[in-house]
Amino acid sequence: FWKLPYNCQLINFSQNFIYMKIFYPRKPCWRLTGFYGFPERVRRKDSWDLLKNLARDNSLPWFIISHDEKKGHIDHTSYLINDF
């Protein structure tokens, strides 16, 4: 997204997410959230709360990628994302 014709505006970020507004000529703008939840399972609720807070801004379309895109050695079952 750093190359033309895309234009990105950083809205917010932390160590767990980056939140941007994406512009493309003659297309509606949309939001991109790169999210990395807290790695400790005991903090799962904190991860969900953070995502819920980010989801409150519903002024733009939001694209969500499946956890199937995850790279790593531990496979998690689908039920772990069902609450979201």
Tab-separated table of C-alpha atoms in Angstrom:
chain	number	residue	atom	x	y	z
A	1	PHE	CA	0.000	0.000	0.000
A	2	TRP	CA	2.993	2.313	0.099
A	3	LYS	CA	3.162	2.474	-3.687
A	4	LEU	CA	1.093	4.646	-6.002
A	5	PRO	CA	-1.823	4.815	-6.660
A	6	TYR	CA	-2.600	3.843	-3.025
A	7	ASN	CA	-2.564	6.461	-0.339
A	8	CYS	CA	-2.638	5.478	3.325
A	9	GLN	CA	-3.378	7.486	6.440
A	10	LEU	CA	-2.233	6.143	9.789
A	11	ILE	CA	-5.075	6.476	12.295
A	12	ASN	CA	-3.756	4.640	15.337
A	13	PHE	CA	-1.291	1.948	16.393
A	14	SER	CA	0.104	0.028	19.338
A	15	GLN	CA	2.316	-3.021	19.802
A	16	ASN	CA	-0.771	-5.151	18.983
A	17	PHE	CA	-2.275	-3.389	15.976
A	18	ILE	CA	-1.890	-0.845	13.212
A	19	TYR	CA	-5.019	0.911	11.985
A	20	MET	CA	-5.023	2.725	8.645
A	21	LYS	CA	-7.384	4.387	6.206
A	22	ILE	CA	-6.729	3.277	2.629
A	23	PHE	CA	-7.463	5.489	-0.377
A	24	TYR	CA	-7.486	4.319	-3.977
A	25	PRO	CA	-8.472	6.564	-6.920
A	26	ARG	CA	-12.161	6.388	-7.884
A	27	LYS	CA	-12.899	3.743	-5.210
A	28	PRO	CA	-14.451	4.107	-1.761
A	29	CYS	CA	-11.891	4.357	1.025
A	30	TRP	CA	-11.712	1.544	3.560
A	31	ARG	CA	-9.886	0.678	6.747
A	32	LEU	CA	-7.099	-1.795	7.283
A	33	THR	CA	-6.254	-3.222	10.679
A	34	GLY	CA	-3.191	-5.365	11.122
A	35	PHE	CA	-3.769	-7.163	14.418
A	36	TYR	CA	-1.625	-9.372	16.592
A	37	GLY	CA	-3.409	-10.538	19.732
A	38	PHE	CA	-1.726	-10.974	23.065
A	39	PRO	CA	0.245	-14.223	22.870
A	40	GLU	CA	-0.749	-15.383	26.366
A	41	ARG	CA	-4.017	-17.342	26.337
A	42	VAL	CA	-4.987	-15.857	29.702
A	43	ARG	CA	-5.109	-12.460	27.939
A	44	ARG	CA	-7.470	-13.632	25.184
A	45	LYS	CA	-10.268	-11.445	26.587
A	46	ASP	CA	-7.924	-8.439	26.320
A	47	SER	CA	-7.394	-9.266	22.643
A	48	TRP	CA	-11.166	-9.512	22.023
A	49	ASP	CA	-11.758	-6.251	23.896
A	50	LEU	CA	-9.151	-4.515	21.766
A	51	LEU	CA	-10.750	-5.816	18.551
A	52	LYS	CA	-14.216	-4.777	19.763
A	53	ASN	CA	-12.901	-1.306	20.473
A	54	LEU	CA	-11.388	-1.064	16.973
A	55	ALA	CA	-14.658	-2.352	15.462
A	56	ARG	CA	-16.643	0.504	17.048
A	57	ASP	CA	-15.468	2.791	14.266
A	58	ASN	CA	-17.838	1.509	11.621
A	59	SER	CA	-17.685	4.584	9.395
A	60	LEU	CA	-15.671	2.686	6.768
A	61	PRO	CA	-15.783	-0.822	5.299
A	62	TRP	CA	-13.488	-3.191	7.171
A	63	PHE	CA	-11.724	-6.117	5.561
A	64	ILE	CA	-11.028	-9.105	7.796
A	65	ILE	CA	-8.725	-11.932	6.800
A	66	SER	CA	-9.250	-15.430	8.097
A	67	HIS	CA	-6.853	-16.911	10.604
A	68	ASP	CA	-5.953	-19.334	7.808
A	69	GLU	CA	-3.459	-16.670	6.737
A	70	LYS	CA	-1.574	-17.224	9.995
A	71	LYS	CA	1.943	-18.507	9.678
A	72	GLY	CA	3.434	-20.479	12.520
A	73	HIS	CA	3.922	-23.869	14.017
A	74	ILE	CA	0.772	-24.075	16.159
A	75	ASP	CA	-2.549	-24.631	14.388
A	76	HIS	CA	-5.603	-23.415	16.272
A	77	THR	CA	-9.094	-24.732	15.716
A	78	SER	CA	-11.784	-22.495	14.232
A	79	TYR	CA	-13.873	-22.355	17.418
A	80	LEU	CA	-11.258	-20.061	18.992
A	81	ILE	CA	-12.311	-17.222	16.672
A	82	ASN	CA	-16.071	-17.839	16.876
A	83	ASP	CA	-16.593	-15.254	19.652
A	84	PHE	CA	-15.356	-12.583	17.300
